[in-house]
PDB file of C-alpha atoms in Angstrom:
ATOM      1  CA  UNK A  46      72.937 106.366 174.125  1.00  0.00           C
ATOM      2  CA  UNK A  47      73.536 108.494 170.866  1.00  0.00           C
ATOM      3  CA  UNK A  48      70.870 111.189 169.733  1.00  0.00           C
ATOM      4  CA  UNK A  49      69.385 110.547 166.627  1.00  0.00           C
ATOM      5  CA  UNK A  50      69.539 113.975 164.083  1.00  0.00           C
ATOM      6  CA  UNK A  51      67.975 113.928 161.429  1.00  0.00           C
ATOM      7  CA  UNK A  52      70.178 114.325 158.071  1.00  0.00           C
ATOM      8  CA  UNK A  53      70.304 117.221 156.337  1.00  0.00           C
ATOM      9  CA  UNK A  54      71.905 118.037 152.798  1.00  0.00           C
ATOM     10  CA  UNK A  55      73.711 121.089 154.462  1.00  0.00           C
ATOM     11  CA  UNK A  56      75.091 118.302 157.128  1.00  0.00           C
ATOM     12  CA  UNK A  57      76.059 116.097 153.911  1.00  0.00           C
ATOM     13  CA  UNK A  58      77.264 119.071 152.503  1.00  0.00           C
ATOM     14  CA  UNK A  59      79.098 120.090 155.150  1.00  0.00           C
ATOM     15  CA  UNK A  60      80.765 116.648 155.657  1.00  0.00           C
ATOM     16  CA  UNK A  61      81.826 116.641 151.698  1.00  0.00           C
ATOM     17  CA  UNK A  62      83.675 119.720 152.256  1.00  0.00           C
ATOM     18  CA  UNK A  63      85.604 118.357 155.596  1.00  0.00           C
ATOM     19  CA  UNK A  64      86.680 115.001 154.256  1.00  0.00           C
ATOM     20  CA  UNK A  65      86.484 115.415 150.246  1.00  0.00           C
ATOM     21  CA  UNK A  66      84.749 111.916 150.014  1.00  0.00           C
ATOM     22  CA  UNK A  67      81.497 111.784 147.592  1.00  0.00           C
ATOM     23  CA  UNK A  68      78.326 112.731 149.287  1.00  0.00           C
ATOM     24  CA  UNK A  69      76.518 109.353 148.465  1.00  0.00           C
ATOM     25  CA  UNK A  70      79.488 107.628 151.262  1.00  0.00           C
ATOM     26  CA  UNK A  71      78.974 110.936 153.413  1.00  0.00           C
ATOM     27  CA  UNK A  72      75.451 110.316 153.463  1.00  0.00           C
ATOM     28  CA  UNK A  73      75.312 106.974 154.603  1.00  0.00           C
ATOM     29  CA  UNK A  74      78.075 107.870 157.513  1.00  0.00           C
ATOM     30  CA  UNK A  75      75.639 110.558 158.474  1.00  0.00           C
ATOM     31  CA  UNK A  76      72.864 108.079 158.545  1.00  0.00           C
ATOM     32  CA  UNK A  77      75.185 105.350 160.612  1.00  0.00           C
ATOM     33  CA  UNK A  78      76.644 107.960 162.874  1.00  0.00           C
ATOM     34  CA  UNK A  79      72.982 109.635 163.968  1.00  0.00           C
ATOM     35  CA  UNK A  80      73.596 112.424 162.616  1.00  0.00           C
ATOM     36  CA  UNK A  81      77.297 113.355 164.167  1.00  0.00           C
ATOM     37  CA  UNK A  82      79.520 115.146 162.421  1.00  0.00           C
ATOM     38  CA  UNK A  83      82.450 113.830 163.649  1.00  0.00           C
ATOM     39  CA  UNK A  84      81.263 110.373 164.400  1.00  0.00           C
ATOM     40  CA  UNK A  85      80.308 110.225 160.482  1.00  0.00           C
ATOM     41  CA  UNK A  86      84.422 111.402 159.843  1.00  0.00           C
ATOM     42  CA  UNK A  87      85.517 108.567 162.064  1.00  0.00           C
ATOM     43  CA  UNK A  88      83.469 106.017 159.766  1.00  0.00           C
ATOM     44  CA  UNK A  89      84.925 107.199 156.926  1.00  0.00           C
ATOM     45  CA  UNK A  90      88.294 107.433 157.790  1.00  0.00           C
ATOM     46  CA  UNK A  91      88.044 103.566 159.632  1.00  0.00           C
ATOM     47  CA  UNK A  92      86.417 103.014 155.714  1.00  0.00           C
ATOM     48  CA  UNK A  93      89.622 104.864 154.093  1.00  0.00           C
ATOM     49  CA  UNK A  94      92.046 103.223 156.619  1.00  0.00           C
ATOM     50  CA  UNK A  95      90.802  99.674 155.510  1.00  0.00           C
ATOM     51  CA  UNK A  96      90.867 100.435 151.948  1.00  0.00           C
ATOM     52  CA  UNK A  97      93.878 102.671 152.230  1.00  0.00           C
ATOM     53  CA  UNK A  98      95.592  99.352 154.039  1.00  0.00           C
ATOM     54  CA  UNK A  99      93.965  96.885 150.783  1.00  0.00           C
ATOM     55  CA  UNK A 100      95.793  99.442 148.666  1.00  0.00           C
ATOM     56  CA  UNK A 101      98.630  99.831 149.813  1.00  0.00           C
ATOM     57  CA  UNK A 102     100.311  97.315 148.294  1.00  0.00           C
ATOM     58  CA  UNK A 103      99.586  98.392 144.463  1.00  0.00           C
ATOM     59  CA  UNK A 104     102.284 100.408 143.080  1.00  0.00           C
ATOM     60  CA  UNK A 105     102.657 103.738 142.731  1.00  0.00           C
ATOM     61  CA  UNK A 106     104.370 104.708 139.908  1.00  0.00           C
ATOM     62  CA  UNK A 107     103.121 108.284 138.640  1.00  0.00           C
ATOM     63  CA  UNK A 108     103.173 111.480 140.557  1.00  0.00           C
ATOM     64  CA  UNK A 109     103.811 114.692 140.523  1.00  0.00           C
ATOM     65  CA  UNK A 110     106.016 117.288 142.526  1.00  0.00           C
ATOM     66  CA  UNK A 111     104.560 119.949 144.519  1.00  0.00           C
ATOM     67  CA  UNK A 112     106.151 123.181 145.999  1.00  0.00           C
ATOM     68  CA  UNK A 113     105.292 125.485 149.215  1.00  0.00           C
ATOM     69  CA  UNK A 114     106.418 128.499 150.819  1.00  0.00           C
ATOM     70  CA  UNK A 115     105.899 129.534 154.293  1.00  0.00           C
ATOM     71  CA  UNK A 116     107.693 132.589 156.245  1.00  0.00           C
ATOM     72  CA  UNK A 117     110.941 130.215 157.295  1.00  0.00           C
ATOM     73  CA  UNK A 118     110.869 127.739 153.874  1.00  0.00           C
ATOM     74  CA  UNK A 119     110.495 126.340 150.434  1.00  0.00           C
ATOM     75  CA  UNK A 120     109.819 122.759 150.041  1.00  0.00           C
ATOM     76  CA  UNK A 121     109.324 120.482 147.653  1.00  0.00           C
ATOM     77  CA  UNK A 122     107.539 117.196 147.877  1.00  0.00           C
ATOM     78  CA  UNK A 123     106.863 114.200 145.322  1.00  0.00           C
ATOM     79  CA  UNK A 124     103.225 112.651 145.998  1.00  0.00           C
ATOM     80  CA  UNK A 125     102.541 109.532 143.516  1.00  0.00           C
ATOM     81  CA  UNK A 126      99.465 107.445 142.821  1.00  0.00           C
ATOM     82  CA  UNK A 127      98.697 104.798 140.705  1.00  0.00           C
ATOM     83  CA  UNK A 128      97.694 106.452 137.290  1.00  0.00           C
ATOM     84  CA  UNK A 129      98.409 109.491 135.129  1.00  0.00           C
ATOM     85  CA  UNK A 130      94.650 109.892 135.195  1.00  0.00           C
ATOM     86  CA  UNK A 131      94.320 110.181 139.225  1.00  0.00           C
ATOM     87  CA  UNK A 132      96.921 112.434 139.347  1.00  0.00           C
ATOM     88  CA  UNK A 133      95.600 114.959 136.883  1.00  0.00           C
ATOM     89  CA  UNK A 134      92.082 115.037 139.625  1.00  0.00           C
ATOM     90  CA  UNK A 135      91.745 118.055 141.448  1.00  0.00           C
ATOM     91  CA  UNK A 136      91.512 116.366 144.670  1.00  0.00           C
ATOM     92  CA  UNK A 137      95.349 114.406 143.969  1.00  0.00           C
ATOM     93  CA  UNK A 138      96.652 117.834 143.245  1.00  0.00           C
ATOM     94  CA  UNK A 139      94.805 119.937 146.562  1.00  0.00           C
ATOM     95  CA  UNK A 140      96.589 116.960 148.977  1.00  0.00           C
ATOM     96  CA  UNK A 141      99.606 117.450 147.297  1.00  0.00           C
ATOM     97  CA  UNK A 142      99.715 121.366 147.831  1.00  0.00           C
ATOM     98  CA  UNK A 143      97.938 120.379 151.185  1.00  0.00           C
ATOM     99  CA  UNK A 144     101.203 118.493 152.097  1.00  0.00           C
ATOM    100  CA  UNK A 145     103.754 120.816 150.309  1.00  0.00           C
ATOM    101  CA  UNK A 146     102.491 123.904 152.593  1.00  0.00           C
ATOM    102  CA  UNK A 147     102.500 121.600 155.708  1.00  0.00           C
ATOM    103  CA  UNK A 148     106.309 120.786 154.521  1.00  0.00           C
ATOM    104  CA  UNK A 149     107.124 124.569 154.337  1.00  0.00           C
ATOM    105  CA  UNK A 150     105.107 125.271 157.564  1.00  0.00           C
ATOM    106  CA  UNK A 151     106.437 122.935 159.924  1.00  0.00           C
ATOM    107  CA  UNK A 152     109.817 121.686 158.539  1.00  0.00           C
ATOM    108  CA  UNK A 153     109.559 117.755 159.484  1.00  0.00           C
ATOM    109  CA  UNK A 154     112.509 115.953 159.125  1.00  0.00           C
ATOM    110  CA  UNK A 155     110.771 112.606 157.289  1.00  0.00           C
ATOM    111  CA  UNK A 156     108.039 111.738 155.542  1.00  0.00           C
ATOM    112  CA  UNK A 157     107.042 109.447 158.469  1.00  0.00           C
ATOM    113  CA  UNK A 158     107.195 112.838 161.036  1.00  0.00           C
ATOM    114  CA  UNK A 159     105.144 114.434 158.754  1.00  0.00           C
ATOM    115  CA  UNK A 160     101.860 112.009 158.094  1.00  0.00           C
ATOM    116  CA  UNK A 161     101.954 111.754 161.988  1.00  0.00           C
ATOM    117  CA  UNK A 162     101.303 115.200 162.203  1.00  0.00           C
ATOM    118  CA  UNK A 163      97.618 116.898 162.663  1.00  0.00           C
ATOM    119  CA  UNK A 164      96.379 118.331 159.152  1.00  0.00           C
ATOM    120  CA  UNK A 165      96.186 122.086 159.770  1.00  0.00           C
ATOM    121  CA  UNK A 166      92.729 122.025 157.672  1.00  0.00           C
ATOM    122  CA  UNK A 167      90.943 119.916 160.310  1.00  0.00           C
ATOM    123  CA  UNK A 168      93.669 119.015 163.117  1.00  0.00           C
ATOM    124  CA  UNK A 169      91.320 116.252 164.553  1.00  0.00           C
ATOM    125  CA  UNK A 170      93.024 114.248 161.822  1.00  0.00           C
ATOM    126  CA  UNK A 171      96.338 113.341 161.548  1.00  0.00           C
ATOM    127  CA  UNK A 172      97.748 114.044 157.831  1.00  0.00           C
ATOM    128  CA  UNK A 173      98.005 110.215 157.280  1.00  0.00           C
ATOM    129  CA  UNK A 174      94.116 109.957 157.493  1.00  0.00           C
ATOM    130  CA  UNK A 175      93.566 112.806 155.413  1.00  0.00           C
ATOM    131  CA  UNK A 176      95.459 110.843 152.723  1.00  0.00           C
ATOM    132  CA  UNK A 177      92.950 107.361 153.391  1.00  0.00           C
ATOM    133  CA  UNK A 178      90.148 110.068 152.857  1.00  0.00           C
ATOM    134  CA  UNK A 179      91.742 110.841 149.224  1.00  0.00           C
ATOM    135  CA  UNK A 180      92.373 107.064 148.776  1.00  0.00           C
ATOM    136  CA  UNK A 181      88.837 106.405 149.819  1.00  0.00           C
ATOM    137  CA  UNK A 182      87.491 109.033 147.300  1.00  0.00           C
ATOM    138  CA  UNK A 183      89.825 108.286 144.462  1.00  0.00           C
ATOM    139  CA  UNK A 184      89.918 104.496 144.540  1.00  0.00           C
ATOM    140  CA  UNK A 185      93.940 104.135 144.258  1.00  0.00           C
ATOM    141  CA  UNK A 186      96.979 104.105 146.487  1.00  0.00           C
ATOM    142  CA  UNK A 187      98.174 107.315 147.199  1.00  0.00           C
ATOM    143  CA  UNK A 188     101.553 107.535 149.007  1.00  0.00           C
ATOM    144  CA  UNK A 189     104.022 110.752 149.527  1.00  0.00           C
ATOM    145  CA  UNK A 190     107.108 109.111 148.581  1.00  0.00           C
ATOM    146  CA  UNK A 191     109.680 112.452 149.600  1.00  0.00           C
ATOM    147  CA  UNK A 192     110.036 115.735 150.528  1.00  0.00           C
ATOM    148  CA  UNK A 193     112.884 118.427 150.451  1.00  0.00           C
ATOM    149  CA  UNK A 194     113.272 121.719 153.170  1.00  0.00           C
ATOM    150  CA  UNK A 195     115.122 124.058 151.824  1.00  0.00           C
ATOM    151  CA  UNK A 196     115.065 127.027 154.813  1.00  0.00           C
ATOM    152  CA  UNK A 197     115.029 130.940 153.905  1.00  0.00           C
ATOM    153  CA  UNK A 198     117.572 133.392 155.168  1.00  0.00           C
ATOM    154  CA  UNK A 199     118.515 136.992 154.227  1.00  0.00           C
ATOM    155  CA  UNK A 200     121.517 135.321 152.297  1.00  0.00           C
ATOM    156  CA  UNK A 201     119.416 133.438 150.226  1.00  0.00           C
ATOM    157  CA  UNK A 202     117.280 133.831 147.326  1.00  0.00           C
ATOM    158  CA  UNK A 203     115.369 130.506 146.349  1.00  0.00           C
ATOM    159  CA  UNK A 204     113.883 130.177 142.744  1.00  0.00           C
ATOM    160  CA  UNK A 205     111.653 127.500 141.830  1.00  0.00           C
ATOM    161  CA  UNK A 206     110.277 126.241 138.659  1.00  0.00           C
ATOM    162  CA  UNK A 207     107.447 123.621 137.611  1.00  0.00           C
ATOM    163  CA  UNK A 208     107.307 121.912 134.057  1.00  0.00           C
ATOM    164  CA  UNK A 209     104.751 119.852 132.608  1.00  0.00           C
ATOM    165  CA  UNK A 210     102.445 120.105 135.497  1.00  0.00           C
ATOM    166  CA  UNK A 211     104.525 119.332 138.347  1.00  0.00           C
ATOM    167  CA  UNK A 212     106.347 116.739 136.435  1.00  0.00           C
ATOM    168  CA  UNK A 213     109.979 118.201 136.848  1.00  0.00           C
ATOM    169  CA  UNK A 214     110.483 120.855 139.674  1.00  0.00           C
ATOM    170  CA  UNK A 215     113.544 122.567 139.895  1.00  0.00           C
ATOM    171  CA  UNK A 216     114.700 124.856 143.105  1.00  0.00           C
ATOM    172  CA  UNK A 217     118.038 127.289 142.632  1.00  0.00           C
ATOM    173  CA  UNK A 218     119.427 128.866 145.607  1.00  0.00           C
ATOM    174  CA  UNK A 219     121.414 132.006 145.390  1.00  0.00           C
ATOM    175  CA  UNK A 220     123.929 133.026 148.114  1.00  0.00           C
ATOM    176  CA  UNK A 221     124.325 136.493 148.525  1.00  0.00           C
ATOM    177  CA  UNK A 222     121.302 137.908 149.674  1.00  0.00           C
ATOM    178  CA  UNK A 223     117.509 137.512 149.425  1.00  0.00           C
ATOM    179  CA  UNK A 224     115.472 139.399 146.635  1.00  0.00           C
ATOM    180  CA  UNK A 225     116.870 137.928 143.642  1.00  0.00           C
ATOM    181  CA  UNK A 226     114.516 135.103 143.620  1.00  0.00           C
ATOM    182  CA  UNK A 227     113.577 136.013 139.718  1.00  0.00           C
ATOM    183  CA  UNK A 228     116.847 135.601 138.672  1.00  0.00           C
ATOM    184  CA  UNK A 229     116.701 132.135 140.540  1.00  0.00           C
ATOM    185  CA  UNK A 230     113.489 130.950 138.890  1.00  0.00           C
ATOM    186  CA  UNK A 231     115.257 132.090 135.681  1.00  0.00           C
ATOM    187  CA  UNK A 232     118.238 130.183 136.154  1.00  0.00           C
ATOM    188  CA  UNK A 233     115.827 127.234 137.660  1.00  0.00           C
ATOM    189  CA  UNK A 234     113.738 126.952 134.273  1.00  0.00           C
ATOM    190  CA  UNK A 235     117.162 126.367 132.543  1.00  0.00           C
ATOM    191  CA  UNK A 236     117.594 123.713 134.344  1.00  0.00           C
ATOM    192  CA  UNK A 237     114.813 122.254 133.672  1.00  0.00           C
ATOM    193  CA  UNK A 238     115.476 122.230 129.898  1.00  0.00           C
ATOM    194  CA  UNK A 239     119.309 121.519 129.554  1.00  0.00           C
ATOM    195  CA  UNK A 240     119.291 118.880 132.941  1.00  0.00           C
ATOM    196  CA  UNK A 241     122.879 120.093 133.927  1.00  0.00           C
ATOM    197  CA  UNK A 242     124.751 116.937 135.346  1.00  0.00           C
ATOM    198  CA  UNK A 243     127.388 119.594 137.306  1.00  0.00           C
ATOM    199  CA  UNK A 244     127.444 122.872 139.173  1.00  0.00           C
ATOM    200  CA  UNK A 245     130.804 123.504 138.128  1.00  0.00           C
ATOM    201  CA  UNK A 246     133.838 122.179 135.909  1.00  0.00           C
ATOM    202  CA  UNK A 247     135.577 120.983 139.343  1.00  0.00           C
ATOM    203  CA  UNK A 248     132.154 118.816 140.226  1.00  0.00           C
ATOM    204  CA  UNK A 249     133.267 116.614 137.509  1.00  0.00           C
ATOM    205  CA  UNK A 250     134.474 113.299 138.847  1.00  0.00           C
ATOM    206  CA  UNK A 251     138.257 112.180 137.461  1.00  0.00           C
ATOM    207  CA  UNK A 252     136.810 108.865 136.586  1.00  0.00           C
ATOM    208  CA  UNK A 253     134.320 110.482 134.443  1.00  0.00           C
ATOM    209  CA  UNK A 254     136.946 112.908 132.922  1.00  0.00           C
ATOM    210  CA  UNK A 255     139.171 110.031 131.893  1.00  0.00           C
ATOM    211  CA  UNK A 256     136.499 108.449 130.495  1.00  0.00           C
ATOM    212  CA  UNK A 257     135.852 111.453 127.980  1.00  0.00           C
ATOM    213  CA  UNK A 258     139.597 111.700 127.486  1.00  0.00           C
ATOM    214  CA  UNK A 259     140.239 108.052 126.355  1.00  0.00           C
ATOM    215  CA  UNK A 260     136.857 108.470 123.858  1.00  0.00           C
ATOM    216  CA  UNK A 261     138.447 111.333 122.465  1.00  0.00           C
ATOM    217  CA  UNK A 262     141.922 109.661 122.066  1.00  0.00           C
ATOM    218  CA  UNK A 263     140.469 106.915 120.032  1.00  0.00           C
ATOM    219  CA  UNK A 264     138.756 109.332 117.664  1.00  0.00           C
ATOM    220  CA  UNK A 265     142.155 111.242 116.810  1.00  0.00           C
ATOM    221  CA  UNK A 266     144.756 108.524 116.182  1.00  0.00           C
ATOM    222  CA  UNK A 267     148.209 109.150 114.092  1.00  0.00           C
ATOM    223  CA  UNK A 268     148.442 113.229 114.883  1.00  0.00           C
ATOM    224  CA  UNK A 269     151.367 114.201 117.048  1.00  0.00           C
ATOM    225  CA  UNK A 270     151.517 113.565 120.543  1.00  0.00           C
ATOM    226  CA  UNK A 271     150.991 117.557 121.490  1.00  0.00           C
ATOM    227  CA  UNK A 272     148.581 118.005 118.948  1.00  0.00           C
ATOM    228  CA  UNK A 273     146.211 114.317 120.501  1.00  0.00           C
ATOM    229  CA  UNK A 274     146.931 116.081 123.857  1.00  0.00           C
ATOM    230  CA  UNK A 275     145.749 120.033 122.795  1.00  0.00           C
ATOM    231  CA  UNK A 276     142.587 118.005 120.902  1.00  0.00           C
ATOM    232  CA  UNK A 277     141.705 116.000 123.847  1.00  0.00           C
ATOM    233  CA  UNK A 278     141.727 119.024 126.530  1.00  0.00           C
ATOM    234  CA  UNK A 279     139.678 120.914 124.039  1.00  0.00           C
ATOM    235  CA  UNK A 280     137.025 118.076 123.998  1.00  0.00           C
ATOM    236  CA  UNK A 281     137.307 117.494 127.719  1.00  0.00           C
ATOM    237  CA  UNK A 282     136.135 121.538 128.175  1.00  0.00           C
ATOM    238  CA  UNK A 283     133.379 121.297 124.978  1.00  0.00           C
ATOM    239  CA  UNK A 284     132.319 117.699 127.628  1.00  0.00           C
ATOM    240  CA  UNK A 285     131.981 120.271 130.606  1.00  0.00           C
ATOM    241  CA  UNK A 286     130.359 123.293 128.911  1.00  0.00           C
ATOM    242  CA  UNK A 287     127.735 121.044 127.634  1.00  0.00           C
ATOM    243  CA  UNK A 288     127.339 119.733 131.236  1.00  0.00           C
ATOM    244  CA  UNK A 289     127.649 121.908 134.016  1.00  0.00           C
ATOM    245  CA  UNK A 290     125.326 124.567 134.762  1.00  0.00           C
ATOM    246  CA  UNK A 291     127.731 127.641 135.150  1.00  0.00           C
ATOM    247  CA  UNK A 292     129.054 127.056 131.704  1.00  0.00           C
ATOM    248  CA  UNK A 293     126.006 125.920 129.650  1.00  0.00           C
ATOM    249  CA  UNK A 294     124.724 128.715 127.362  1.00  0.00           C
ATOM    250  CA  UNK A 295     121.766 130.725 128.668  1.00  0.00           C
ATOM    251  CA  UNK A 296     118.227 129.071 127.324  1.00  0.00           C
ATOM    252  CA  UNK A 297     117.177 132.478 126.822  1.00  0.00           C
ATOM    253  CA  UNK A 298     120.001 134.270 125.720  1.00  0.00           C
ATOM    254  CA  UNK A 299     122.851 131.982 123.686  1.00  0.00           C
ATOM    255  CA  UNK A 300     125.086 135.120 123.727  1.00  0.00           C
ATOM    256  CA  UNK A 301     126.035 134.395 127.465  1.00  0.00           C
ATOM    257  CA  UNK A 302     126.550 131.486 129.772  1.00  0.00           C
ATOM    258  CA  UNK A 303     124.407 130.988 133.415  1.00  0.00           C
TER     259      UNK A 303
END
């Protein structure tokens, strides 16, 4: 037979901070559970499975991207929900660094290994129900859709750089040696405003070098042969400075290339 305890606000309180759920639902799982703490989180993650499951059908279609850093990693992880508006609420954006340190922390190979995993906030919950707690207190599907490990070593230096809120995340890595992660972030936030297709001139596909070739052929018609030829290898390298990172002029600094 349970013990009754009588609810306090601290306990309500206290239950608010553990699961992030409004204190009004906290209250009455208090009330339900007699007074146990962790009874009352069991009702209200069985309540956030049930309307997590209801939900998870609706789609998904705005997000954000989230970074983390631990000792051995970066990652990067892409957490969506159903609205712009949900996904600008404090509570989307703690679960999303939530899940972006647990990424960097323990490495997990899927986003399946990961939600199986205990949350390292309060490991009597797996990470899954920690997201039908944020369903249950946001009122939309919430789903991590991917995630990215990207492990340190002294030959690396890893920059990353967020724009427009989490909107576009870029990570550079630098072989060579660790410590010239500012340089990285640098070369990361160009990439976030010029969207390089390439790394390098010899990234670029044949197909997609023909293509340029034969669009530039039919803009030049009647020169000489050499001359078509000299014209079409010039626009072919103007194509691949405008594309690849190494060659694209520096954001900050026109004078030189990345």
């Amino acid at each position: 037979e349970r013990m009754s305890v009588k609810v306090t606000p601290e306990m309500v309180k206290q239950l608010r901070e553990r699961t992030g759920v409004g204190m009004g639902k906290c209250k009455e799982a208090l009330d339900q559970a007699g007074g146990d703490i962790n009874g009352a989180i069991d009702l209200l993650r069985k309540a956030g499975m049930a309307s997590a499951v209801k939900k998870e059908g609706r789609e998904t279609n705005e997000g954000l991207i989230a970074s983390g850093e631990s000792k051995g990693a970066v990652s990067l992880v892409e957490v969506n929900a159903e609205t712009d508006f949900v996904t600008q609420n404090e509570k989307f954006k703690q679960f999303m660094a939530d899940v972006a340190q647990e990424v960097a922390e323990s490495k997990p190979t899927s986003v399946e290994a990961l939600m199986a995993q205990p949350f390292s906030k309060d490991p009597s919950i797996t990470l899954d129900q920690q997201r039908s707690l944020v369903i249950q207190s946001l009122g939309e599907n919430i789903q991590v859709r991917r995630l990215t490990v990207i492990p340190k070593s002294s030959a690396l230096s890893v920059g990353i750089y967020s724009h427009m809120g989490g909107k576009i995340v870029c990570a550079v890595v630098l072989t060579g040696g660790e410590g010239q992660e500012a340089l990285a972030r640098d070369i990361a936030m160009h990439v976030a405003a010029e969207s390089p297709d390439y790394l390098a001139p010899s990234d670029v596909p044949q197909s997609v070098r023909d293509k340029e070739a034969e669009i530039a052929r039919s803009q030049i018609q009647g020169k000489p042969e050499n001359m078509i030829e000299k014209i079409v290898e010039g626009k072919i390298k103007a194509f691949c400075d405008q594309v690849c990172l190494l060659n694209q002029k520096y954001v900050r600094d026109n004078a030189v290339t990345i």
